[in-house]
Amino acid sequence: MDENKQRGQWGSTFGFLMASIGSAIGLGNLWGFPYKMGSTGGFAFLVVYLILVVLVGRLLMMGEFALGRKTGLGVGAYAKLGQKYKVIGWMAAFCPFLILGFYSVLAGMTLRYCVGFLVQIFGMDGFAGQGSGFFGYLLYDTKSMVLFLALAMLVTMVIVMGGVQGGIEKFGKVAMPALGVILIGIVIFVAFQPGAIEGYKFMFKPDFSQFTDPKSFFNVLKVASGQMFFSLSLAMGINITFGSYLAKDKDIQKNALIVPFSDTLFALFAGMMILPACAAFGVDYGAGPGLLFASMQNVFLDGMGGMVGNVIGFLFYFLVFIAAITSSIALLEVLASGVVDKQIAKGKNPNRKMVSILFAVAIFIFALPTAMDALGSGGAAVPAPFELLGLEIGGEGYAMWNDCWLDLYDMITEGVLMPLGALFMSLLLGWKFPNLVKDECEASGHKFRGEAYTKFAFRFLIPIVMAIVLYTQIQAFFL
Ligand code: TRP
């Protein structure tokens, strides 16, 4: 029997691309990219990020697509290559759990802003009298943070349980382009604000001062690499799974170019929306994980103002919420389907609903500290990691990984587990199975391009870059 038919396949390359791009574009682009660029010096981050995506991320994605199509599996692909590689699959499968531990909090916050603007449209005050200073207020409003986290998790869970992803994905196909359009609109609006030019200079004006000091260079490399993993949904089995549904005649190499390109474009727009807005409205570029919320509130309430600001603000946060929810669904789905597949393999009767509920509850509990530590602003309901360690903000030992629970979860996934997974994967594809990617790409009848570089990258470049990233991470940890 045709195995592929039974497992299901993408109807078209377009469907495959939409799913891959849909998983890639999310809060990583809109929230993560601008704040990480803001915290690590603008231009330096941008350059390192672009180089990493071109030299490393694109190949990791291609490798994952090929691995999935070759084995016809998701994270289980590694075990199929050899039982001893199983652990790479496990590492990958653990990441969605940790990521959801903060992704859900952020999704909840976007929902809170969305509701706030909706209320304002009807002439009421949606931001507790705080206006553009609302962000600082929300962080300490523990009840709201937990309530909206619960709502975001509930929406995600209900969709995964009900198996109505098909519907929400169709909706996503409209919502994503709409988000792109509104993003460009806001970019143009921000460009006309006095002082915005400084934001572009921060992003695009060549400044190599960060590269002369090894410590700051490695820090930029580490943060940019983490961002690449997160934004391209790499090293967590997602692209392997997508590849497994891709028909043999489709061009893997081309698709592994289109997805990173689209993702980077979205991230760039988000950067060009937020950083010039910071410059125009006096928000600190390095404000950290809250940058998106803090800066955009000024744009909608002070820059645009009135009804226009309320309507655009509502639309913006509504679309960002949809983007966040489609990603959350994929993340919870990876976890739930992993367990369901295991139960089936063991001959048990899988209980999909129960599994989804258990994961959702576990993630909700796990996400509570990220919702309650005021993103490390200090003195919140739950102490941030640096407070538990007895450190002072900005003092000795205070670092990005211990400044709040969100950054800690982030560091464990995109700072450690993902680079480690990528290190193992590229060693496997470079040395153990050196022809797997090329053969799989050529199975479609397309000639493989850049063979020499691909070999070099999987054998040497990627493992070395990953080793440096891991080393820098460990060093930052034991500061
Ligand atoms: N790439 C997504 C973003 O930028 C986040 C993400 C990471 C993701 N891994 C994923 C989304 C897996 C869906 C599935 O926001």
Short mmCIF file of C-alpha atoms and ligand atoms in Angstrom, two decimals:
data_model
loop_
_atom_site.label_atom_id
_atom_site.label_comp_id
_atom_site.label_asym_id
_atom_site.label_seq_id
_atom_site.Cartn_x
_atom_site.Cartn_y
_atom_site.Cartn_z
CA MET A 1 0.00 0.00 0.00
CA ASP A 2 1.11 3.52 -0.63
CA GLU A 3 2.33 4.58 2.77
CA ASN A 4 2.27 8.27 1.95
CA LYS A 5 -1.38 8.21 0.97
CA GLN A 6 -2.31 6.67 4.28
CA ARG A 7 -0.39 9.25 6.31
CA GLY A 8 -1.75 12.18 4.37
CA GLN A 9 0.09 14.68 2.21
CA TRP A 10 -0.03 18.34 1.44
CA GLY A 11 -2.49 19.05 -1.35
CA SER A 12 -0.06 21.48 -2.94
CA THR A 13 3.24 23.20 -2.43
CA PHE A 14 1.20 26.25 -1.51
CA GLY A 15 -0.48 24.42 1.38
CA PHE A 16 2.89 23.22 2.61
CA LEU A 17 4.38 26.70 2.36
CA MET A 18 1.46 28.29 4.17
CA ALA A 19 1.75 25.82 7.03
CA SER A 20 5.53 26.26 7.29
CA ILE A 21 5.39 30.04 7.01
CA GLY A 22 2.44 30.07 9.39
CA SER A 23 4.43 28.21 12.01
CA ALA A 24 7.46 30.42 11.45
CA ILE A 25 5.67 33.74 11.71
CA GLY A 26 4.44 34.48 15.17
CA LEU A 27 5.42 36.31 18.30
CA GLY A 28 9.03 35.44 17.55
CA ASN A 29 8.96 37.95 14.70
CA LEU A 30 6.72 40.60 16.18
CA TRP A 31 7.75 40.50 19.80
CA GLY A 32 11.10 38.66 19.97
CA PHE A 33 13.05 40.05 17.04
CA PRO A 34 12.62 43.78 17.83
CA TYR A 35 13.30 43.43 21.55
CA LYS A 36 16.35 41.24 21.03
CA MET A 37 17.69 43.63 18.42
CA GLY A 38 16.97 46.49 20.83
CA SER A 39 18.80 44.81 23.71
CA THR A 40 21.92 43.92 21.75
CA GLY A 41 22.73 47.07 19.85
CA GLY A 42 20.59 47.19 16.71
CA PHE A 43 22.81 46.96 13.67
CA ALA A 44 25.20 44.37 15.18
CA PHE A 45 22.29 42.04 15.91
CA LEU A 46 20.74 42.55 12.49
CA VAL A 47 23.94 41.69 10.63
CA VAL A 48 24.70 38.62 12.71
CA TYR A 49 21.08 37.46 12.44
CA LEU A 50 20.99 37.76 8.65
CA ILE A 51 24.31 35.97 8.24
CA LEU A 52 23.16 33.18 10.55
CA VAL A 53 19.89 32.65 8.70
CA VAL A 54 21.66 32.49 5.33
CA LEU A 55 24.59 30.32 6.40
CA VAL A 56 23.01 28.14 9.08
CA GLY A 57 19.22 28.43 9.54
CA ARG A 58 18.35 27.81 5.91
CA LEU A 59 20.42 24.60 5.89
CA LEU A 60 19.00 23.36 9.17
CA MET A 61 15.53 23.83 7.76
CA MET A 62 16.46 22.02 4.55
CA GLY A 63 18.00 19.20 6.62
CA GLU A 64 14.84 18.89 8.69
CA PHE A 65 12.54 18.84 5.65
CA ALA A 66 14.72 16.16 4.06
CA LEU A 67 14.89 14.11 7.24
CA GLY A 68 11.12 14.17 7.59
CA ARG A 69 10.39 13.22 4.02
CA LYS A 70 13.04 10.51 4.00
CA THR A 71 11.82 8.81 7.17
CA GLY A 72 8.14 9.71 6.89
CA LEU A 73 8.17 10.66 10.58
CA GLY A 74 8.24 13.67 12.91
CA VAL A 75 10.52 13.74 15.97
CA GLY A 76 10.61 9.95 15.68
CA ALA A 77 12.83 10.43 12.61
CA TYR A 78 15.96 10.30 14.76
CA ALA A 79 15.08 6.96 16.31
CA LYS A 80 14.54 5.61 12.80
CA LEU A 81 18.08 6.63 11.84
CA GLY A 82 19.33 4.67 14.84
CA GLN A 83 18.10 3.91 18.34
CA LYS A 84 21.01 5.76 19.89
CA TYR A 85 19.92 9.01 18.23
CA LYS A 86 16.55 8.87 19.94
CA VAL A 87 17.65 11.39 22.56
CA ILE A 88 17.85 14.14 19.91
CA GLY A 89 14.17 13.56 19.24
CA TRP A 90 13.42 13.77 22.95
CA MET A 91 15.28 17.04 23.31
CA ALA A 92 13.32 18.45 20.42
CA ALA A 93 10.03 17.28 21.89
CA PHE A 94 10.72 18.95 25.24
CA CYS A 95 11.06 22.42 23.71
CA PRO A 96 7.39 23.05 22.85
CA PHE A 97 6.49 22.59 26.51
CA LEU A 98 8.99 25.16 27.73
CA ILE A 99 8.17 27.57 24.93
CA LEU A 100 4.46 27.40 25.67
CA GLY A 101 5.35 28.28 29.25
CA PHE A 102 5.88 31.85 28.11
CA TYR A 103 4.26 31.96 24.68
CA SER A 104 0.88 31.54 26.37
CA VAL A 105 1.57 34.47 28.71
CA LEU A 106 2.41 36.72 25.76
CA ALA A 107 -0.63 35.52 23.85
CA GLY A 108 -2.70 36.43 26.90
CA MET A 109 -1.17 39.90 27.00
CA THR A 110 -1.99 40.54 23.35
CA LEU A 111 -5.55 39.50 24.12
CA ARG A 112 -5.64 41.97 27.04
CA TYR A 113 -4.56 44.82 24.76
CA CYS A 114 -7.01 43.71 22.10
CA VAL A 115 -9.87 43.83 24.61
CA GLY A 116 -8.62 47.18 25.90
CA PHE A 117 -8.84 48.82 22.48
CA LEU A 118 -12.20 47.19 21.77
CA VAL A 119 -13.60 48.73 24.94
CA GLN A 120 -12.12 52.10 24.00
CA ILE A 121 -13.90 51.99 20.63
CA PHE A 122 -17.12 52.00 22.63
CA GLY A 123 -16.06 55.10 24.47
CA MET A 124 -14.93 53.49 27.70
CA ASP A 125 -11.46 53.42 29.22
CA GLY A 126 -9.79 50.11 28.36
CA PHE A 127 -6.49 50.73 30.10
CA ALA A 128 -7.33 51.41 33.75
CA GLY A 129 -6.68 55.11 33.40
CA GLN A 130 -3.02 54.47 32.61
CA GLY A 131 -2.98 55.34 28.90
CA SER A 132 0.41 54.74 27.34
CA GLY A 133 1.86 53.79 30.72
CA PHE A 134 -0.47 50.80 30.91
CA PHE A 135 2.24 48.23 30.40
CA GLY A 136 3.96 49.00 33.70
CA TYR A 137 0.59 48.74 35.41
CA LEU A 138 -0.43 45.46 33.76
CA LEU A 139 2.80 43.75 34.83
CA TYR A 140 1.83 44.15 38.48
CA ASP A 141 -1.84 43.42 37.90
CA THR A 142 -1.32 39.76 38.71
CA LYS A 143 -5.01 38.87 38.55
CA SER A 144 -5.32 40.11 34.94
CA MET A 145 -2.07 38.48 33.88
CA VAL A 146 -3.24 35.10 35.19
CA LEU A 147 -6.76 35.54 33.84
CA PHE A 148 -5.56 36.31 30.32
CA LEU A 149 -2.97 33.55 30.44
CA ALA A 150 -5.80 31.17 31.37
CA LEU A 151 -7.94 32.47 28.50
CA ALA A 152 -5.14 32.05 25.95
CA MET A 153 -4.45 28.51 27.17
CA LEU A 154 -8.16 27.70 27.15
CA VAL A 155 -8.63 28.88 23.57
CA THR A 156 -5.59 26.85 22.49
CA MET A 157 -6.78 23.76 24.33
CA VAL A 158 -10.35 23.91 23.04
CA ILE A 159 -9.12 24.17 19.44
CA VAL A 160 -6.66 21.27 19.82
CA MET A 161 -9.26 19.13 21.61
CA GLY A 162 -11.99 19.85 19.14
CA GLY A 163 -9.75 19.04 16.19
CA VAL A 164 -10.89 22.22 14.44
CA GLN A 165 -7.39 23.25 13.44
CA GLY A 166 -8.45 23.04 9.81
CA GLY A 167 -10.87 25.90 10.35
CA ILE A 168 -8.49 28.06 12.33
CA GLU A 169 -5.73 27.48 9.79
CA LYS A 170 -8.00 28.65 6.98
CA PHE A 171 -8.70 31.71 9.08
CA GLY A 172 -4.95 32.12 9.56
CA LYS A 173 -4.47 32.26 5.81
CA VAL A 174 -6.55 35.42 5.77
CA ALA A 175 -5.31 36.81 9.06
CA MET A 176 -1.60 36.53 8.24
CA PRO A 177 -1.67 38.55 5.01
CA ALA A 178 -3.95 41.03 6.82
CA LEU A 179 -1.36 41.29 9.57
CA GLY A 180 1.30 41.92 6.93
CA VAL A 181 -0.74 44.75 5.45
CA ILE A 182 -1.47 46.42 8.78
CA LEU A 183 2.18 46.02 9.77
CA ILE A 184 3.33 47.86 6.66
CA GLY A 185 0.70 50.53 7.28
CA ILE A 186 2.00 51.12 10.81
CA VAL A 187 5.61 51.11 9.58
CA ILE A 188 4.70 53.95 7.21
CA PHE A 189 2.80 55.84 9.92
CA VAL A 190 5.71 55.56 12.35
CA ALA A 191 8.13 56.74 9.67
CA PHE A 192 6.44 60.15 9.71
CA GLN A 193 6.76 60.67 13.44
CA PRO A 194 9.36 63.22 14.47
CA GLY A 195 12.52 61.54 15.70
CA ALA A 196 11.78 58.18 14.06
CA ILE A 197 14.92 58.48 11.96
CA GLU A 198 17.06 57.62 14.98
CA GLY A 199 15.42 54.19 15.04
CA TYR A 200 16.49 53.47 11.47
CA LYS A 201 20.00 54.61 12.27
CA PHE A 202 20.03 52.24 15.21
CA MET A 203 19.04 49.36 12.93
CA PHE A 204 20.82 50.11 9.69
CA LYS A 205 23.74 52.46 10.27
CA PRO A 206 26.93 50.38 10.18
CA ASP A 207 28.43 50.29 13.63
CA PHE A 208 31.02 47.63 14.25
CA SER A 209 31.96 48.71 17.75
CA GLN A 210 30.26 45.64 19.24
CA PHE A 211 32.49 43.38 17.17
CA THR A 212 35.74 44.66 18.61
CA ASP A 213 34.98 43.36 22.08
CA PRO A 214 34.82 39.54 22.02
CA LYS A 215 32.43 39.40 24.97
CA SER A 216 29.81 41.57 23.36
CA PHE A 217 30.30 39.89 19.98
CA PHE A 218 29.65 36.45 21.45
CA ASN A 219 26.67 37.79 23.31
CA VAL A 220 25.18 39.13 20.06
CA LEU A 221 25.93 35.79 18.38
CA LYS A 222 24.22 33.89 21.16
CA VAL A 223 21.09 36.04 21.17
CA ALA A 224 20.83 36.12 17.37
CA SER A 225 21.27 32.37 17.12
CA GLY A 226 18.55 31.80 19.71
CA GLN A 227 16.24 34.10 17.83
CA MET A 228 16.91 32.19 14.61
CA PHE A 229 15.93 28.85 16.19
CA PHE A 230 12.81 30.29 17.74
CA SER A 231 11.64 32.25 14.75
CA LEU A 232 12.22 29.50 12.18
CA SER A 233 10.72 26.89 14.56
CA LEU A 234 13.92 24.87 14.17
CA ALA A 235 15.21 21.96 16.26
CA MET A 236 11.87 20.95 17.66
CA GLY A 237 10.55 18.47 15.17
CA ILE A 238 8.12 20.88 13.52
CA ASN A 239 9.86 21.12 10.16
CA ILE A 240 10.65 17.40 10.21
CA THR A 241 6.94 16.72 10.59
CA PHE A 242 6.08 19.15 7.81
CA GLY A 243 8.67 17.52 5.56
CA SER A 244 7.15 14.11 6.21
CA TYR A 245 3.92 15.26 4.56
CA LEU A 246 5.69 16.69 1.52
CA ALA A 247 5.30 14.80 -1.76
CA LYS A 248 8.42 13.37 -3.38
CA ASP A 249 8.22 15.59 -6.43
CA LYS A 250 8.43 18.85 -4.49
CA ASP A 251 11.59 20.93 -4.43
CA ILE A 252 12.87 20.94 -0.84
CA GLN A 253 15.72 23.36 -1.47
CA LYS A 254 13.51 26.02 -2.93
CA ASN A 255 11.03 25.79 -0.08
CA ALA A 256 13.85 26.00 2.46
CA LEU A 257 14.64 29.38 0.89
CA ILE A 258 11.13 30.79 0.68
CA VAL A 259 10.22 30.09 4.32
CA PRO A 260 13.25 31.76 5.96
CA PHE A 261 12.99 34.67 3.51
CA SER A 262 9.33 35.36 4.34
CA ASP A 263 9.99 34.97 8.03
CA THR A 264 12.89 37.42 7.97
CA LEU A 265 10.87 39.93 5.99
CA PHE A 266 8.15 39.90 8.64
CA ALA A 267 10.72 40.30 11.40
CA LEU A 268 12.29 43.25 9.59
CA PHE A 269 8.92 44.97 9.26
CA ALA A 270 8.29 44.42 12.96
CA GLY A 271 11.68 45.95 13.73
CA MET A 272 10.96 48.92 11.48
CA MET A 273 7.67 49.42 13.25
CA ILE A 274 8.89 49.17 16.83
CA LEU A 275 12.40 50.63 16.97
CA PRO A 276 11.63 53.93 15.18
CA ALA A 277 8.53 54.14 17.38
CA CYS A 278 10.79 53.82 20.43
CA ALA A 279 12.95 56.63 19.07
CA ALA A 280 9.95 58.85 18.37
CA PHE A 281 8.19 58.29 21.69
CA GLY A 282 11.16 58.01 24.01
CA VAL A 283 10.96 54.29 24.85
CA ASP A 284 14.30 52.66 25.72
CA TYR A 285 15.40 50.22 22.95
CA GLY A 286 16.73 47.87 25.60
CA ALA A 287 13.48 47.71 27.56
CA GLY A 288 13.46 43.92 27.19
CA PRO A 289 10.57 41.50 26.66
CA GLY A 290 7.96 44.22 27.11
CA LEU A 291 9.21 46.37 24.24
CA LEU A 292 6.41 45.55 21.78
CA PHE A 293 3.67 46.44 24.24
CA ALA A 294 5.35 49.49 25.72
CA SER A 295 6.23 51.09 22.38
CA MET A 296 3.06 50.35 20.43
CA GLN A 297 0.83 51.77 23.15
CA ASN A 298 2.42 55.16 22.46
CA VAL A 299 1.85 54.78 18.73
CA PHE A 300 -1.84 53.95 19.04
CA LEU A 301 -2.81 56.23 21.91
CA ASP A 302 -0.49 59.22 21.48
CA GLY A 303 0.65 59.07 17.84
CA MET A 304 -2.59 58.13 16.11
CA GLY A 305 -4.89 58.98 18.98
CA GLY A 306 -8.68 59.04 19.18
CA MET A 307 -10.90 56.64 17.30
CA VAL A 308 -8.30 55.91 14.61
CA GLY A 309 -5.80 54.78 17.24
CA ASN A 310 -8.39 52.63 18.98
CA VAL A 311 -9.53 50.90 15.80
CA ILE A 312 -6.03 50.30 14.44
CA GLY A 313 -4.85 49.22 17.89
CA PHE A 314 -7.69 46.75 18.13
CA LEU A 315 -7.07 45.33 14.65
CA PHE A 316 -3.34 45.06 15.28
CA TYR A 317 -3.64 43.18 18.57
CA PHE A 318 -6.44 41.02 17.23
CA LEU A 319 -4.25 39.86 14.34
CA VAL A 320 -1.22 39.40 16.59
CA PHE A 321 -3.39 37.32 18.89
CA ILE A 322 -4.46 35.11 15.97
CA ALA A 323 -0.81 34.72 14.93
CA ALA A 324 0.05 33.77 18.51
CA ILE A 325 -2.83 31.32 18.80
CA THR A 326 -2.03 29.52 15.54
CA SER A 327 1.50 29.01 16.87
CA SER A 328 0.28 27.92 20.31
CA ILE A 329 -1.99 25.39 18.67
CA ALA A 330 0.90 23.94 16.69
CA LEU A 331 3.02 23.78 19.85
CA LEU A 332 0.33 22.03 21.92
CA GLU A 333 -0.46 19.78 18.98
CA VAL A 334 3.18 18.61 18.80
CA LEU A 335 2.99 17.59 22.45
CA ALA A 336 -0.46 15.99 22.31
CA SER A 337 0.05 14.10 19.06
CA GLY A 338 3.42 12.84 20.30
CA VAL A 339 1.72 11.13 23.26
CA VAL A 340 -1.25 9.98 21.19
CA ASP A 341 1.07 8.35 18.61
CA LYS A 342 2.95 6.60 21.41
CA GLN A 343 -0.29 5.26 22.89
CA ILE A 344 -1.32 3.94 19.49
CA ALA A 345 2.07 2.31 19.00
CA LYS A 346 1.64 0.55 22.35
CA GLY A 347 -1.73 -0.75 21.24
CA LYS A 348 -3.60 1.45 23.74
CA ASN A 349 -6.74 3.35 23.03
CA PRO A 350 -5.61 6.98 22.84
CA ASN A 351 -7.60 9.64 24.64
CA ARG A 352 -6.79 12.76 22.69
CA LYS A 353 -9.06 15.05 24.68
CA MET A 354 -7.65 13.94 28.02
CA VAL A 355 -4.07 14.31 26.80
CA SER A 356 -4.76 17.83 25.54
CA ILE A 357 -6.36 18.85 28.84
CA LEU A 358 -3.52 17.43 30.92
CA PHE A 359 -0.89 19.21 28.87
CA ALA A 360 -2.82 22.48 28.92
CA VAL A 361 -3.20 22.36 32.71
CA ALA A 362 0.47 21.45 33.19
CA ILE A 363 1.56 24.30 30.93
CA PHE A 364 -0.75 26.73 32.67
CA ILE A 365 0.83 25.92 36.03
CA PHE A 366 4.29 26.01 34.55
CA ALA A 367 3.52 29.42 32.97
CA LEU A 368 2.34 31.01 36.23
CA PRO A 369 5.77 32.33 37.28
CA THR A 370 6.25 33.95 33.84
CA ALA A 371 2.89 35.67 34.27
CA MET A 372 3.47 36.77 37.86
CA ASP A 373 7.06 38.05 38.08
CA ALA A 374 6.36 41.38 36.31
CA LEU A 375 8.95 40.32 33.70
CA GLY A 376 11.66 40.89 36.24
CA SER A 377 10.79 44.50 37.08
CA GLY A 378 11.24 43.59 40.72
CA GLY A 379 9.03 43.23 43.78
CA ALA A 380 6.22 41.33 42.02
CA ALA A 381 3.94 38.61 43.36
CA VAL A 382 6.45 35.94 42.32
CA PRO A 383 10.16 36.73 42.62
CA ALA A 384 12.16 36.67 39.40
CA PRO A 385 15.14 34.28 39.20
CA PHE A 386 17.64 37.06 39.95
CA GLU A 387 15.70 37.97 43.09
CA LEU A 388 15.76 34.35 44.22
CA LEU A 389 19.52 34.42 43.69
CA GLY A 390 19.76 37.55 45.82
CA LEU A 391 21.03 39.73 42.95
CA GLU A 392 20.34 43.38 42.20
CA ILE A 393 18.95 44.67 38.89
CA GLY A 394 21.96 45.64 36.81
CA GLY A 395 24.34 44.47 39.54
CA GLU A 396 26.99 41.78 39.63
CA GLY A 397 25.76 38.47 38.18
CA TYR A 398 22.55 39.99 36.81
CA ALA A 399 22.19 38.64 33.28
CA MET A 400 19.64 38.13 30.55
CA TRP A 401 18.97 34.54 31.61
CA ASN A 402 18.13 35.39 35.21
CA ASP A 403 16.28 38.66 34.74
CA CYS A 404 12.85 36.99 34.52
CA TRP A 405 11.26 33.56 34.23
CA LEU A 406 10.43 34.17 30.60
CA ASP A 407 14.06 34.74 29.69
CA LEU A 408 15.07 31.69 31.72
CA TYR A 409 12.67 29.38 29.84
CA ASP A 410 13.80 31.06 26.64
CA MET A 411 17.46 30.44 27.46
CA ILE A 412 16.94 26.73 28.19
CA THR A 413 15.20 26.19 24.84
CA GLU A 414 16.71 28.47 22.24
CA GLY A 415 19.98 28.89 24.14
CA VAL A 416 20.74 25.28 25.04
CA LEU A 417 18.39 22.53 23.82
CA MET A 418 17.94 23.84 20.29
CA PRO A 419 21.62 24.56 19.52
CA LEU A 420 22.49 21.18 21.05
CA GLY A 421 19.89 19.46 18.86
CA ALA A 422 21.16 21.32 15.81
CA LEU A 423 24.74 20.38 16.67
CA PHE A 424 23.83 16.68 16.76
CA MET A 425 21.69 16.89 13.66
CA SER A 426 24.36 18.56 11.56
CA LEU A 427 26.99 16.06 12.73
CA LEU A 428 24.65 13.21 11.74
CA LEU A 429 23.90 14.76 8.35
CA GLY A 430 27.51 15.72 7.77
CA TRP A 431 29.34 12.57 8.80
CA LYS A 432 27.03 9.61 9.42
CA PHE A 433 24.53 10.11 6.60
CA PRO A 434 26.41 12.43 4.25
CA ASN A 435 24.18 11.74 1.25
CA LEU A 436 20.79 11.80 2.93
CA VAL A 437 19.97 15.45 2.28
CA LYS A 438 21.31 15.53 -1.27
CA ASP A 439 19.60 12.29 -2.29
CA GLU A 440 16.32 13.33 -0.73
CA CYS A 441 16.41 16.73 -2.43
CA GLU A 442 17.25 15.14 -5.76
CA ALA A 443 14.41 12.62 -5.39
CA SER A 444 12.17 15.32 -6.83
CA GLY A 445 14.27 15.42 -10.00
CA HIS A 446 15.78 18.80 -9.08
CA LYS A 447 19.51 19.14 -9.20
CA PHE A 448 21.04 19.77 -5.77
CA ARG A 449 22.67 23.18 -5.57
CA GLY A 450 25.64 24.16 -3.43
CA GLU A 451 26.73 20.65 -2.56
CA ALA A 452 30.24 21.59 -1.51
CA TYR A 453 29.05 24.33 0.83
CA THR A 454 26.30 22.13 2.30
CA LYS A 455 28.83 19.42 3.11
CA PHE A 456 31.21 21.93 4.64
CA ALA A 457 28.41 23.50 6.69
CA PHE A 458 27.02 20.27 8.12
CA ARG A 459 30.46 18.87 8.84
CA PHE A 460 32.23 21.92 10.24
CA LEU A 461 30.59 25.32 10.16
CA ILE A 462 27.29 24.55 11.93
CA PRO A 463 28.83 22.30 14.62
CA ILE A 464 31.46 24.96 15.34
CA VAL A 465 28.99 27.84 15.50
CA MET A 466 26.70 25.78 17.73
CA ALA A 467 29.59 24.84 20.00
CA ILE A 468 30.53 28.52 20.35
CA VAL A 469 26.92 29.43 21.13
CA LEU A 470 26.70 26.70 23.77
CA TYR A 471 30.02 27.70 25.26
CA THR A 472 28.97 31.36 25.46
CA GLN A 473 25.70 30.30 27.04
CA ILE A 474 27.41 28.21 29.68
CA GLN A 475 29.80 31.03 30.41
CA ALA A 476 26.96 33.50 30.83
CA PHE A 477 25.34 31.02 33.18
CA PHE A 478 28.34 30.74 35.50
CA LEU A 479 29.15 34.42 35.25
N1 TRP B 1 8.30 30.42 15.11
C1 TRP B 1 7.26 30.84 16.00
C2 TRP B 1 7.34 32.34 16.17
O1 TRP B 1 8.17 32.99 15.61
C3 TRP B 1 7.35 30.20 17.35
C4 TRP B 1 7.52 28.75 17.31
C5 TRP B 1 8.60 28.08 17.71
C6 TRP B 1 6.59 27.81 16.82
N2 TRP B 1 8.41 26.76 17.51
C7 TRP B 1 7.18 26.57 16.97
C8 TRP B 1 5.33 27.90 16.26
C9 TRP B 1 6.52 25.43 16.58
C10 TRP B 1 4.68 26.78 15.87
C11 TRP B 1 5.27 25.54 16.02
O2 TRP B 1 6.58 32.90 16.90
#
